[in-house]
Coordinates of C-alpha atoms in Angstrom, one line a residue:
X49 CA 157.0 98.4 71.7
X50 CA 155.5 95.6 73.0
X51 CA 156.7 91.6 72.8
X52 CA 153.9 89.3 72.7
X53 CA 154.0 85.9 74.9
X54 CA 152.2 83.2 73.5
X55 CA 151.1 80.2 75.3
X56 CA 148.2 81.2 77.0
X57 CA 144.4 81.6 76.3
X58 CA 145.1 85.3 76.0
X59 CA 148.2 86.7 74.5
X60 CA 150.5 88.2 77.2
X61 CA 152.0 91.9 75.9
X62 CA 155.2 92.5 77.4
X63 CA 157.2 95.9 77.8
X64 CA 160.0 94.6 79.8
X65 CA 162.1 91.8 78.2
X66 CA 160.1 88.0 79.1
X67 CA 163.9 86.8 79.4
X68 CA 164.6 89.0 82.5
X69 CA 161.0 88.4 84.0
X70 CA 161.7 85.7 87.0
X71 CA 160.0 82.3 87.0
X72 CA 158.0 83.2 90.0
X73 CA 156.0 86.4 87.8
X74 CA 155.9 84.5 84.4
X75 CA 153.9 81.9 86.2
X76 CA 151.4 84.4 87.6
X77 CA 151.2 86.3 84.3
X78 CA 150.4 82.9 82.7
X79 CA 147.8 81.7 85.2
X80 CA 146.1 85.5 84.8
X81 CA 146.1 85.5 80.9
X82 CA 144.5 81.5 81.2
X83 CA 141.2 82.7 83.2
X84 CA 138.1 82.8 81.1
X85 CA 137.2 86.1 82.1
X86 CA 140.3 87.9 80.9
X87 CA 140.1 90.1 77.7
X88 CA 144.0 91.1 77.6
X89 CA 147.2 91.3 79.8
X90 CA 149.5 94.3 79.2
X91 CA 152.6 93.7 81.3
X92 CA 154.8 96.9 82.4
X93 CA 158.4 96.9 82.3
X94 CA 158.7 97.8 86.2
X95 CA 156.9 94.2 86.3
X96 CA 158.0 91.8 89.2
X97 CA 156.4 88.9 91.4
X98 CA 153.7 90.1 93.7
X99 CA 151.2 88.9 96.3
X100 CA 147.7 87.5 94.1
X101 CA 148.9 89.0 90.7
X102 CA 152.2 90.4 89.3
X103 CA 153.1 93.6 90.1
X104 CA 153.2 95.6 87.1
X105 CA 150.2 94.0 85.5
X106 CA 146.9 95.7 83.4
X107 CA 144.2 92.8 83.7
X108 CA 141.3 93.3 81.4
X109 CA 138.4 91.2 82.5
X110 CA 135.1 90.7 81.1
X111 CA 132.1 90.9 83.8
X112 CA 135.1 89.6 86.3
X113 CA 137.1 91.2 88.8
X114 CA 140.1 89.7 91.1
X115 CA 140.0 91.2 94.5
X116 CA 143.1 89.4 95.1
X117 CA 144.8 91.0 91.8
X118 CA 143.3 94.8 93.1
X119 CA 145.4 93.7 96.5
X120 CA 145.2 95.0 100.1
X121 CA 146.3 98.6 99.3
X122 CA 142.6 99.5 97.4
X123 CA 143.6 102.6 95.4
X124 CA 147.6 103.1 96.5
X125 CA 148.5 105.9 94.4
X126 CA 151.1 109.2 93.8
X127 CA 150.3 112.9 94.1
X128 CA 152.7 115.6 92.8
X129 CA 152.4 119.5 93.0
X130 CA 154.9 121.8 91.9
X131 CA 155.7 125.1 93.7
X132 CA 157.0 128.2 93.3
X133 CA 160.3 127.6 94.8
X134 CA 163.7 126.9 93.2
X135 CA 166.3 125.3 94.8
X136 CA 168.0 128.4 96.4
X137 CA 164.9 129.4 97.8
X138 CA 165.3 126.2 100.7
X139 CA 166.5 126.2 103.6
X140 CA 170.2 125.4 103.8
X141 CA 169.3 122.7 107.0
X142 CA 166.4 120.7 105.0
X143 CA 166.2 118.5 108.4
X144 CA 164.2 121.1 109.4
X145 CA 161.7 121.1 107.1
X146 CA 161.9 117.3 107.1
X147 CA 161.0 117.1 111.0
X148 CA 158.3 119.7 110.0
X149 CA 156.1 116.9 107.3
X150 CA 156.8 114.2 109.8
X151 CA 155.1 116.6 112.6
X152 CA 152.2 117.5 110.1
X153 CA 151.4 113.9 108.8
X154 CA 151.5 110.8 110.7
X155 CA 153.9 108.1 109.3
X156 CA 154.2 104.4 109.8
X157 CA 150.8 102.6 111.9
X158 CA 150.1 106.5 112.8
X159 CA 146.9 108.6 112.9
X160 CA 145.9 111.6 113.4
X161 CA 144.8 112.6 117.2
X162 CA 141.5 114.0 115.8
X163 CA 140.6 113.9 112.1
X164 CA 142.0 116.3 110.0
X165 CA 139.7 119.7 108.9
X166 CA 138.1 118.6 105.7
X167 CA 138.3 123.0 105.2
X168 CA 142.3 122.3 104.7
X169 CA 142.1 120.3 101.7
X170 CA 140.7 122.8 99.0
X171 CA 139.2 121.2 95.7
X172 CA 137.8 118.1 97.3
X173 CA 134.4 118.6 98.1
X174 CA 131.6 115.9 98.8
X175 CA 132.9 114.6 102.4
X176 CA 129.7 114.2 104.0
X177 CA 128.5 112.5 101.4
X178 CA 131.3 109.8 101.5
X179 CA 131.7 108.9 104.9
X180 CA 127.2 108.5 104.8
X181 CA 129.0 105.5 102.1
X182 CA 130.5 104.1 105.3
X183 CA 127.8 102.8 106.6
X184 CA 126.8 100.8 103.6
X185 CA 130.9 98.8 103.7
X186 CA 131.0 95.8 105.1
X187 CA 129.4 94.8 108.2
X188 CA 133.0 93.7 109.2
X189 CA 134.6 97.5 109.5
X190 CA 131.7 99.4 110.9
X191 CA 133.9 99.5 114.0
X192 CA 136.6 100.8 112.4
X193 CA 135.0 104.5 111.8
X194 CA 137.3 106.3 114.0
X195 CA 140.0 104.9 112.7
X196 CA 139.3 105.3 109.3
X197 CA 138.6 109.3 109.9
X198 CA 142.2 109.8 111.9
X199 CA 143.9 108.4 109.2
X200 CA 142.8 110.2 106.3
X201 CA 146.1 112.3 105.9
X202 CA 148.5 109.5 107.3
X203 CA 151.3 107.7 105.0
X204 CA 152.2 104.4 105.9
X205 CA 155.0 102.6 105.8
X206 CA 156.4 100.2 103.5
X207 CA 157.0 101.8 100.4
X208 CA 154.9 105.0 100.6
X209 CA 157.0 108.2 101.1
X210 CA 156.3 112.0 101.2
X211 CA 159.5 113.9 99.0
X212 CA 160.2 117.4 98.2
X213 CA 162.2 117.1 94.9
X214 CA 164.2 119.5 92.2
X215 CA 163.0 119.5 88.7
X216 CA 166.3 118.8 86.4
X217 CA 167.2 121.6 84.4
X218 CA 165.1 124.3 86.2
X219 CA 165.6 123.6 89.8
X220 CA 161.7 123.9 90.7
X221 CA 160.7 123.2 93.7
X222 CA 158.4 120.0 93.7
X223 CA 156.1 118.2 96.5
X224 CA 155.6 114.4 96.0
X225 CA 153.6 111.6 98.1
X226 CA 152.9 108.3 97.7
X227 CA 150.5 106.3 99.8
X228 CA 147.1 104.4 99.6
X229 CA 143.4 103.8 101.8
X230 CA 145.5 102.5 104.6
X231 CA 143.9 100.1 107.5
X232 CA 140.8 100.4 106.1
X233 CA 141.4 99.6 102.4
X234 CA 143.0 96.5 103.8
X235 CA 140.5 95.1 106.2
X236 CA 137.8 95.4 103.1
X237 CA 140.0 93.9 100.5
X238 CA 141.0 90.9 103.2
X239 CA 137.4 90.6 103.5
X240 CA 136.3 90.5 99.7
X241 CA 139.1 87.8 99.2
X242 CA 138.0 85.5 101.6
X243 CA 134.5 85.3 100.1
X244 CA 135.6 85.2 96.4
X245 CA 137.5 81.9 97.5
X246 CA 134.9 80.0 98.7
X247 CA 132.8 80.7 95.5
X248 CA 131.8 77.4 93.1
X249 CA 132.9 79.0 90.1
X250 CA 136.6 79.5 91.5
X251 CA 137.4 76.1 93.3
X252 CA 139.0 74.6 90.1
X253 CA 141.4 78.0 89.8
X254 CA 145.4 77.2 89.7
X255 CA 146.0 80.0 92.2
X256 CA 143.2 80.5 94.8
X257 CA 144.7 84.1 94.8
X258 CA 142.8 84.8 91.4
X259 CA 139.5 84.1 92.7
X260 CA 137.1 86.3 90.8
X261 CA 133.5 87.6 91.1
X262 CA 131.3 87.8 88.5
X263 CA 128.6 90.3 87.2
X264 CA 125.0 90.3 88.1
X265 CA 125.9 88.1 91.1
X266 CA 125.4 90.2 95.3
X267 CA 128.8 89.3 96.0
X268 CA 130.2 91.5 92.8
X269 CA 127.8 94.2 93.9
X270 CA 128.9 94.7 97.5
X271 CA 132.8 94.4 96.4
X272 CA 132.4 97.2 93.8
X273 CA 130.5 99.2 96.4
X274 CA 133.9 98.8 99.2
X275 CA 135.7 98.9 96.3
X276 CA 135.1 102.3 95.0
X277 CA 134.6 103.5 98.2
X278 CA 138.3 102.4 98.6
X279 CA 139.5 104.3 96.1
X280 CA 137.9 107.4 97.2
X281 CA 139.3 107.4 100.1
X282 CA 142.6 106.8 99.0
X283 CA 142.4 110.1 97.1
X284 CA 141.3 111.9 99.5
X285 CA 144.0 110.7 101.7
X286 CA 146.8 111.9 99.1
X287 CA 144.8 115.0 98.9
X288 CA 144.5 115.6 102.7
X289 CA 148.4 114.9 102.8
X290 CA 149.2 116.9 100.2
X291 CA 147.5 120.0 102.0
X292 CA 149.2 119.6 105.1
X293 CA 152.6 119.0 103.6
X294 CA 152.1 122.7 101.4
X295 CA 151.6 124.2 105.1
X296 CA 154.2 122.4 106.0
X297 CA 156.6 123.8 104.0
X298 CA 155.2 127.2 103.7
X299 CA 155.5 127.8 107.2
X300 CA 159.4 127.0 106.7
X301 CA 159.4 129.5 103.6
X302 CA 156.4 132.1 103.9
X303 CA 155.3 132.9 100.5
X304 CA 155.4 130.0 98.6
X305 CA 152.7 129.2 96.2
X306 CA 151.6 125.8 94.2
X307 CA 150.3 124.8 90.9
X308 CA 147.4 122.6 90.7
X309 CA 148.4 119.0 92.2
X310 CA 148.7 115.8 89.8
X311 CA 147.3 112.6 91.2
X312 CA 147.0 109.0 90.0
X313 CA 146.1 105.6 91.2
X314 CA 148.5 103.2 90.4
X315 CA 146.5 99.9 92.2
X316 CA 142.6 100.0 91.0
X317 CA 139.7 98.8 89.2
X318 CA 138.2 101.2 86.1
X319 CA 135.2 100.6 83.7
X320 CA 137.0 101.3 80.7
X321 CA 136.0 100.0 77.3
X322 CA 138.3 98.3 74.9
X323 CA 137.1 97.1 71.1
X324 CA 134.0 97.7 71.7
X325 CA 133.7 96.1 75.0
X326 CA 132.9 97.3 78.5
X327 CA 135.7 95.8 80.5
X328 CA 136.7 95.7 84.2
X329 CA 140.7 97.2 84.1
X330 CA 142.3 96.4 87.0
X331 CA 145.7 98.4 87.1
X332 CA 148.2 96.3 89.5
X333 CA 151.5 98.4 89.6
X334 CA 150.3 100.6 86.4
X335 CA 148.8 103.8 85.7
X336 CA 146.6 105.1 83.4
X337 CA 148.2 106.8 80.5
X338 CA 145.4 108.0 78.4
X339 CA 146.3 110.6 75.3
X340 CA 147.4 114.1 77.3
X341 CA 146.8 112.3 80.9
X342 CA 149.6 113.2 83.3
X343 CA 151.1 110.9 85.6
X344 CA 154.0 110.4 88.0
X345 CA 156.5 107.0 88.0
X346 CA 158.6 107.2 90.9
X347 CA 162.2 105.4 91.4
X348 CA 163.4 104.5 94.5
X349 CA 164.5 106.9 97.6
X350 CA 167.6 107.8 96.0
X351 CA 167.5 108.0 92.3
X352 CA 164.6 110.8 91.4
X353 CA 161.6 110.3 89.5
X354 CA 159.3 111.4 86.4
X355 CA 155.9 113.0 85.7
X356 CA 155.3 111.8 82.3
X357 CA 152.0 112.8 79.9
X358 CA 150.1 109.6 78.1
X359 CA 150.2 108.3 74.3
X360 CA 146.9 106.8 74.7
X361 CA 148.1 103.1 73.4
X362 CA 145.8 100.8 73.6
X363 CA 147.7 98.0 73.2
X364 CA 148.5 99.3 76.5
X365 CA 145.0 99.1 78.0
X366 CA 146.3 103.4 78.0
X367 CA 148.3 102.3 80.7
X368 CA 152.3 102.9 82.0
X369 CA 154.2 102.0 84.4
X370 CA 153.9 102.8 88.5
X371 CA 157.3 103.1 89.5
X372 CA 160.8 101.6 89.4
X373 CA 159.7 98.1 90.6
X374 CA 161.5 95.9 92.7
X375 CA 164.2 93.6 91.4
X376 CA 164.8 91.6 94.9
X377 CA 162.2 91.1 97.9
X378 CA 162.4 92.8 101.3
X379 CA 163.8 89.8 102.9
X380 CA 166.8 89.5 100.7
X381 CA 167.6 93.1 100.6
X382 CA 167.9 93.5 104.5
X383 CA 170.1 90.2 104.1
X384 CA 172.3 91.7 101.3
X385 CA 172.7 95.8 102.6
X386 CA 173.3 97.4 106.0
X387 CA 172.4 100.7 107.1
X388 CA 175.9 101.9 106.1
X389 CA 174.6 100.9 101.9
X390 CA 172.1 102.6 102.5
X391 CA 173.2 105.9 103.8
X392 CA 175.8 105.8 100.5
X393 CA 173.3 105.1 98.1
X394 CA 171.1 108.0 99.6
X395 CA 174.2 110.4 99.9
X396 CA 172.9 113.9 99.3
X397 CA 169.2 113.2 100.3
X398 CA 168.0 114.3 103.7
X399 CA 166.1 110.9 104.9
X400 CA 165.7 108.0 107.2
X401 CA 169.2 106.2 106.6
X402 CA 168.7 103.6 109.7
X403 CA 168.3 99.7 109.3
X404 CA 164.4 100.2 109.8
X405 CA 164.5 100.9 106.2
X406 CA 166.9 99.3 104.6
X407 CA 164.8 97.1 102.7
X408 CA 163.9 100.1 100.6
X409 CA 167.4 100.7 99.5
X410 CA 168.0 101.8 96.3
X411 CA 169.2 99.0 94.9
X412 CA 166.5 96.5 96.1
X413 CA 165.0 98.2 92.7
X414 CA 165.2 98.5 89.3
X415 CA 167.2 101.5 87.5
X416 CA 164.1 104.1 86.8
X417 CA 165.6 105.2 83.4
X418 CA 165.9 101.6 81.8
X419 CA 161.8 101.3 82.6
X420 CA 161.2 105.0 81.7
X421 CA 163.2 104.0 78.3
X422 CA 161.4 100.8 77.6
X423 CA 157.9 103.2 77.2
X424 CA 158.4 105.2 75.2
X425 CA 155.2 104.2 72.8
X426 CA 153.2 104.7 76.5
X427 CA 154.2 108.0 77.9
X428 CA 156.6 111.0 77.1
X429 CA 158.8 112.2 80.0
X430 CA 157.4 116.1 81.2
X431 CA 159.6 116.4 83.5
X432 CA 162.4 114.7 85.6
X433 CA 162.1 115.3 89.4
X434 CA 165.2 114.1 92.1
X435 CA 164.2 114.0 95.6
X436 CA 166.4 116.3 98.0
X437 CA 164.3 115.3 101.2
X438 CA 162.2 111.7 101.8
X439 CA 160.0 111.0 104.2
X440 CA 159.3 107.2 105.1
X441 CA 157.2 105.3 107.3

């Protein structure tokens, strides 16, 4: 259940405990809830400070959206498929089948050499169709085509990862990813920000980060347009990974078969309606958790992770939590852990254990079961999934 903040135009809803929020967050979540566009806030208990809005937030706006609040990673996301594998079925030396994904998808600033076979990536159809939307972005990426295409079936750095993981109890054999619209969905959203702060109606704003557009206005139009474009492409991205990571491993054991993939955005804009009302849902750090939705809340690189089925709450916005959450910022936890803390807290996980990603330690976040067990009116646990090979950037 929920604890309601009050304070602000808008109640705040909180599922992680206001007392352990830091300063830094509650003043964000207080200058979101006090725009005059904003419906609701539903706060996640993964929640943490974040770069134009809190991480962990589900902003409800009325004829409004926050490029800023959407961020730079337009549609950043998870994908999940199970196999037919059980744990006996892998090879004994999973650093072969690790070097095998990082030979199949491009990690880090990487791209492909040429684009990737749309033919691969069975289930998503509609390609000529989207990249005819290309030409309508921006006038400011049109270079960026070629780019764009090589990268469709890259991961990224940061905190995007590509895992094959062990259902608890069973052993199954999962596949998980987690990345975004790379370059591209960056260069739009950079864009879109830097008009939406030179607007009238957001120059008296106390954080030029939540600078919004408005309906019925050409700037809204053109943002949606990127925007949802954005998005797309971030699917298609997991989608196109996800393909070349099942050929990946079923070249290292023939045979091997997959369920239907799960996918969800966890950083996006949706026309949802709420009490009547056609409202703009922008999910920063969140998922949607309809009634029967599935969805996928990773922990950190060493500590395993969940695909959970939605409750529908609205109180929620039908929304959950994205993932573990951070607890400290990159820059502290490289000050704080060396590579050695990190190839303990990874023990038993075939990974990247150098000082390149240190900052992604396990304990730079918060313990996955505490935010799994403050949800439990948003999502019920289907499954719970430990990584036994990651992937980084």
């Amino acid at each position: 259940m929920y604890t309601a903040v009050e304070g602000a135009r808008v109640p705040i809803r909180m599922w992680a405990d206001p007392a352990s929020v830091e300063d830094q967050a509650m003043r964000q979540l207080h200058n979101v809830a006090n725009l005059p566009w904003v419906h609701g806030l539903a706060v996640m208990p993964d929640v943490h400070y974040g770069k134009g809005a809190t991480v962990g937030s589900v902003i409800a706006m009325r004829d409004a959206v926050s490029p800023a609040a959407v961020g730079v990673d337009i549609g950043c996301g998870m994908s999940a498929v199970r196999t037919s594998l059980t744990a006996s079925d892998l090879p004994d030396d999973l650093g072969k089948l690790r070097r095998r994904i990082e030979s199949a998808v491009p990690v880090g600033f990487g791209l492909h050499k040429t684009p990737v076979n749309p033919a691969k990536v069975h289930g998503v159809g509609g390609w000529d169709t989207f990249w005819k939307g290309f030409g309508e972005l921006h006038t400011g990426v049109q270079e960026l085509h070629d780019r764009a295409a090589r990268q469709i079936g890259s991961l990224g750095g940061g905190n995007h990862f590509i895992e094959v993981c062990l259902e608890e109890g069973t052993g199954q054999v999962w596949l998980m990813l987690h990345s975004g619209s790379r370059n591209i969905g960056k260069e739009l959203a950079e864009r879109h920000m830097a008009v939406a702060r030179k607007l009238p109606h957001n120059a008296d704003l106390p954080d030029r980060d939540l600078a919004v557009f408005v309906a019925g206005t050409p700037e809204m139009a053109a943002y949606r347009r990127d925007l949802f474009w954005a998005q797309d492409y971030a699917a298609r991205n997991r989608a196109t990974m996800v393909a070349l990571v099942k050929l990946a491993l079923a070249e290292v054991v023939p045979g091997t078969t997959f369920d239907d993939a799960i996918s969800c955005h966890h950083n996006y804009v949706s026309e949802e309606t709420y009490d009547g009302i056609e409202l703009l849902v922008t999910r920063k750090g969140a998922i949607r958790a309809g009634s029967g939705d599935l969805g996928i809340i990773p922990g950190s690189m060493g500590t395993g992770s969940y695909i959970v089925r939605g409750l529908g709450n609205e109180s929620s916005f039908r929304s959950a939590s994205h993932g573990a959450g951070r607890r400290m910022s990159r820059t502290k936890a490289k000050k704080l852990f060396t590579a050695d803390d990190l190839a303990a807290q990874t023990a038993g996980v075939e990974c990247r254990k150098d000082s390149g990603v240190v900052d992604e330690i396990p304990a730079a976040y918060k313990d996955i079961d505490s935010v799994i067990r403050a949800q439990t009116d948003l999502v019920e646990v289907v499954a719970h999934l430990k990584q036994v090979v990651c992937v980084k950037g």
